[in-house]
PDB file of C-alpha atoms in Angstrom:
ATOM      1  CA  MET A   1      -1.812  26.964  -4.927  1.00  0.00           C
ATOM      2  CA  ALA A   2      -2.141  29.863  -2.476  1.00  0.00           C
ATOM      3  CA  TYR A   3      -0.966  27.574   0.321  1.00  0.00           C
ATOM      4  CA  LEU A   4       1.731  25.763  -1.514  1.00  0.00           C
ATOM      5  CA  ALA A   5       3.325  28.685  -3.109  1.00  0.00           C
ATOM      6  CA  PHE A   6       4.147  30.336   0.275  1.00  0.00           C
ATOM      7  CA  ALA A   7       5.067  27.108   2.088  1.00  0.00           C
ATOM      8  CA  PRO A   8       8.875  26.484   2.675  1.00  0.00           C
ATOM      9  CA  ASP A   9      10.627  25.043  -0.296  1.00  0.00           C
ATOM     10  CA  GLU A  10      11.287  21.728   1.311  1.00  0.00           C
ATOM     11  CA  GLN A  11       7.550  21.317   1.941  1.00  0.00           C
ATOM     12  CA  ILE A  12       6.880  22.308  -1.684  1.00  0.00           C
ATOM     13  CA  GLU A  13       9.458  19.650  -2.934  1.00  0.00           C
ATOM     14  CA  LEU A  14       7.854  16.931  -0.861  1.00  0.00           C
ATOM     15  CA  THR A  15       4.394  17.823  -2.105  1.00  0.00           C
ATOM     16  CA  ILE A  16       5.625  17.741  -5.606  1.00  0.00           C
ATOM     17  CA  GLU A  17       7.195  14.417  -5.195  1.00  0.00           C
ATOM     18  CA  MET A  18       4.035  12.922  -3.662  1.00  0.00           C
ATOM     19  CA  LEU A  19       1.765  14.458  -6.167  1.00  0.00           C
ATOM     20  CA  SER A  20       3.898  13.468  -9.130  1.00  0.00           C
ATOM     21  CA  HIS A  21       2.894   9.920  -8.651  1.00  0.00           C
ATOM     22  CA  SER A  22      -0.859  10.637  -8.707  1.00  0.00           C
ATOM     23  CA  PRO A  23      -2.728   9.530 -11.956  1.00  0.00           C
ATOM     24  CA  ASP A  24      -5.284  12.338 -11.384  1.00  0.00           C
ATOM     25  CA  ASN A  25      -5.143  14.868 -14.353  1.00  0.00           C
ATOM     26  CA  GLU A  26      -5.495  17.678 -11.773  1.00  0.00           C
ATOM     27  CA  ASN A  27      -2.190  16.776 -10.282  1.00  0.00           C
ATOM     28  CA  GLY A  28      -0.479  16.680 -13.785  1.00  0.00           C
ATOM     29  CA  LEU A  29       1.535  19.817 -13.183  1.00  0.00           C
ATOM     30  CA  ALA A  30       3.515  17.996 -10.398  1.00  0.00           C
ATOM     31  CA  ARG A  31       4.960  15.897 -13.233  1.00  0.00           C
ATOM     32  CA  ASP A  32       6.406  19.126 -14.760  1.00  0.00           C
ATOM     33  CA  PRO A  33       8.437  20.684 -11.984  1.00  0.00           C
ATOM     34  CA  TYR A  34       9.766  23.503 -14.160  1.00  0.00           C
ATOM     35  CA  ARG A  35       6.267  24.709 -15.147  1.00  0.00           C
ATOM     36  CA  LEU A  36       5.096  24.323 -11.512  1.00  0.00           C
ATOM     37  CA  TRP A  37       7.914  26.342 -10.141  1.00  0.00           C
ATOM     38  CA  LYS A  38       7.377  28.954 -12.639  1.00  0.00           C
ATOM     39  CA  LEU A  39       3.677  29.052 -11.493  1.00  0.00           C
ATOM     40  CA  ILE A  40       4.821  29.111  -7.693  1.00  0.00           C
ATOM     41  CA  GLU A  41       7.003  32.150  -8.486  1.00  0.00           C
ATOM     42  CA  ARG A  42       4.151  34.005 -10.244  1.00  0.00           C
ATOM     43  CA  VAL A  43       1.810  33.276  -7.446  1.00  0.00           C
ATOM     44  CA  ARG A  44       4.445  34.519  -4.862  1.00  0.00           C
ATOM     45  CA  LYS A  45       4.926  37.666  -6.947  1.00  0.00           C
ATOM     46  CA  GLN A  46       1.272  38.450  -7.400  1.00  0.00           C
ATOM     47  CA  GLY A  47       0.321  37.417  -3.760  1.00  0.00           C
ATOM     48  CA  PHE A  48      -2.562  35.248  -4.825  1.00  0.00           C
ATOM     49  CA  ALA A  49      -3.619  32.258  -6.744  1.00  0.00           C
ATOM     50  CA  GLU A  50      -6.457  31.296  -9.076  1.00  0.00           C
ATOM     51  CA  ARG A  51      -7.781  27.982  -9.878  1.00  0.00           C
ATOM     52  CA  ALA A  52      -6.176  26.110 -12.910  1.00  0.00           C
ATOM     53  CA  ALA A  53      -8.442  26.451 -15.912  1.00  0.00           C
ATOM     54  CA  HIS A  54      -8.382  22.679 -16.552  1.00  0.00           C
ATOM     55  CA  VAL A  55      -9.903  22.155 -12.959  1.00  0.00           C
ATOM     56  CA  GLU A  56     -13.727  21.422 -12.813  1.00  0.00           C
ATOM     57  CA  PRO A  57     -16.113  23.045 -12.786  1.00  0.00           C
ATOM     58  CA  SER A  58     -15.007  25.098 -15.616  1.00  0.00           C
ATOM     59  CA  ASN A  59     -18.042  27.706 -15.243  1.00  0.00           C
ATOM     60  CA  SER A  60     -16.380  29.121 -12.085  1.00  0.00           C
ATOM     61  CA  ASN A  61     -12.957  30.268 -10.893  1.00  0.00           C
ATOM     62  CA  THR A  62     -11.452  30.757  -7.422  1.00  0.00           C
ATOM     63  CA  LEU A  63      -9.275  33.431  -5.994  1.00  0.00           C
ATOM     64  CA  ALA A  64      -7.214  32.372  -3.086  1.00  0.00           C
ATOM     65  CA  VAL A  65      -4.645  34.109  -0.702  1.00  0.00           C
ATOM     66  CA  PRO A  66      -2.404  32.680   1.908  1.00  0.00           C
ATOM     67  CA  VAL A  67      -3.099  33.039   5.545  1.00  0.00           C
ATOM     68  CA  PHE A  68       0.127  33.259   7.761  1.00  0.00           C
ATOM     69  CA  ASN A  69       0.588  32.532  11.526  1.00  0.00           C
ATOM     70  CA  GLU A  70       2.261  34.904  13.893  1.00  0.00           C
ATOM     71  CA  GLN A  71       5.678  33.432  12.948  1.00  0.00           C
ATOM     72  CA  GLY A  72       5.108  34.310   9.391  1.00  0.00           C
ATOM     73  CA  ARG A  73       4.701  30.745   8.045  1.00  0.00           C
ATOM     74  CA  VAL A  74       1.740  29.886   5.859  1.00  0.00           C
ATOM     75  CA  ALA A  75      -0.994  28.324   7.863  1.00  0.00           C
ATOM     76  CA  ALA A  76      -3.962  28.087   5.648  1.00  0.00           C
ATOM     77  CA  SER A  77      -5.398  29.711   2.423  1.00  0.00           C
ATOM     78  CA  LEU A  78      -8.621  31.839   2.137  1.00  0.00           C
ATOM     79  CA  GLY A  79     -10.519  31.552  -1.088  1.00  0.00           C
ATOM     80  CA  MET A  80     -13.599  32.722  -3.011  1.00  0.00           C
ATOM     81  CA  THR A  81     -15.181  30.912  -5.705  1.00  0.00           C
ATOM     82  CA  TYR A  82     -17.366  32.904  -8.256  1.00  0.00           C
ATOM     83  CA  PHE A  83     -19.207  32.100 -11.448  1.00  0.00           C
ATOM     84  CA  THR A  84     -17.314  33.271 -14.409  1.00  0.00           C
ATOM     85  CA  SER A  85     -20.410  34.445 -16.214  1.00  0.00           C
ATOM     86  CA  ALA A  86     -20.782  37.100 -13.469  1.00  0.00           C
ATOM     87  CA  PHE A  87     -17.860  39.022 -14.659  1.00  0.00           C
ATOM     88  CA  ARG A  88     -16.667  40.359 -18.057  1.00  0.00           C
ATOM     89  CA  SER A  89     -13.263  39.168 -17.335  1.00  0.00           C
ATOM     90  CA  ARG A  90     -11.209  37.460 -14.593  1.00  0.00           C
ATOM     91  CA  THR A  91      -9.370  40.894 -14.132  1.00  0.00           C
ATOM     92  CA  GLU A  92     -12.664  42.452 -13.037  1.00  0.00           C
ATOM     93  CA  ALA A  93     -13.205  39.721 -10.347  1.00  0.00           C
ATOM     94  CA  VAL A  94      -9.688  40.237  -9.085  1.00  0.00           C
ATOM     95  CA  ASP A  95      -9.989  44.032  -9.136  1.00  0.00           C
ATOM     96  CA  ARG A  96     -13.412  43.695  -7.242  1.00  0.00           C
ATOM     97  CA  TYR A  97     -12.524  41.089  -4.473  1.00  0.00           C
ATOM     98  CA  LEU A  98      -8.673  40.507  -4.122  1.00  0.00           C
ATOM     99  CA  ALA A  99      -8.226  43.512  -1.702  1.00  0.00           C
ATOM    100  CA  GLY A 100     -11.096  42.140   0.457  1.00  0.00           C
ATOM    101  CA  LEU A 101      -9.623  38.571   0.531  1.00  0.00           C
ATOM    102  CA  GLN A 102      -6.036  40.021   1.475  1.00  0.00           C
ATOM    103  CA  ASN A 103      -7.643  42.205   4.268  1.00  0.00           C
ATOM    104  CA  SER A 104      -9.481  39.214   5.670  1.00  0.00           C
ATOM    105  CA  SER A 105      -6.221  37.148   5.556  1.00  0.00           C
ATOM    106  CA  ARG A 106      -4.441  39.848   7.493  1.00  0.00           C
ATOM    107  CA  GLU A 107      -7.232  39.994  10.074  1.00  0.00           C
ATOM    108  CA  ILE A 108      -7.038  36.272  10.494  1.00  0.00           C
ATOM    109  CA  THR A 109      -3.188  36.349  10.915  1.00  0.00           C
ATOM    110  CA  SER A 110      -3.680  39.060  13.603  1.00  0.00           C
ATOM    111  CA  GLU A 111      -6.409  36.967  15.370  1.00  0.00           C
ATOM    112  CA  LEU A 112      -4.179  33.802  15.191  1.00  0.00           C
ATOM    113  CA  GLY A 113      -1.388  35.949  16.929  1.00  0.00           C
ATOM    114  CA  ARG A 114      -3.839  37.244  19.580  1.00  0.00           C
ATOM    115  CA  LEU A 115      -5.128  33.724  20.261  1.00  0.00           C
ATOM    116  CA  SER A 116      -1.647  32.308  20.645  1.00  0.00           C
ATOM    117  CA  LEU A 117      -0.767  34.906  23.218  1.00  0.00           C
ATOM    118  CA  GLN A 118      -3.801  33.848  25.362  1.00  0.00           C
ATOM    119  CA  SER A 119      -2.838  30.190  25.313  1.00  0.00           C
TER     120      SER A 119
END
């Protein structure tokens, strides 16, 4: 979701179309485009995504941030998975690790730009 939310709308629409035909329960949100676009808007606003609660394993969660290339297009996502039992709440995990993930994303973006100048 961290990648998808920051992709161009045309790419999002194509992905939704493809996933909407999947029988996998984890892709069920693609069959509800209104809810999916609301989630995309929320992820864009907050700048990160979390794993959906219905996705296994249920004893862990993932925080993920987008990684951009030098042109400002999303190129990847960077995530960190943690055991939910290690924190009192999801907010505690976000407060503790989100800034580090975002800093790492910025450093990767910078490095991607530096490497593209060398080639």
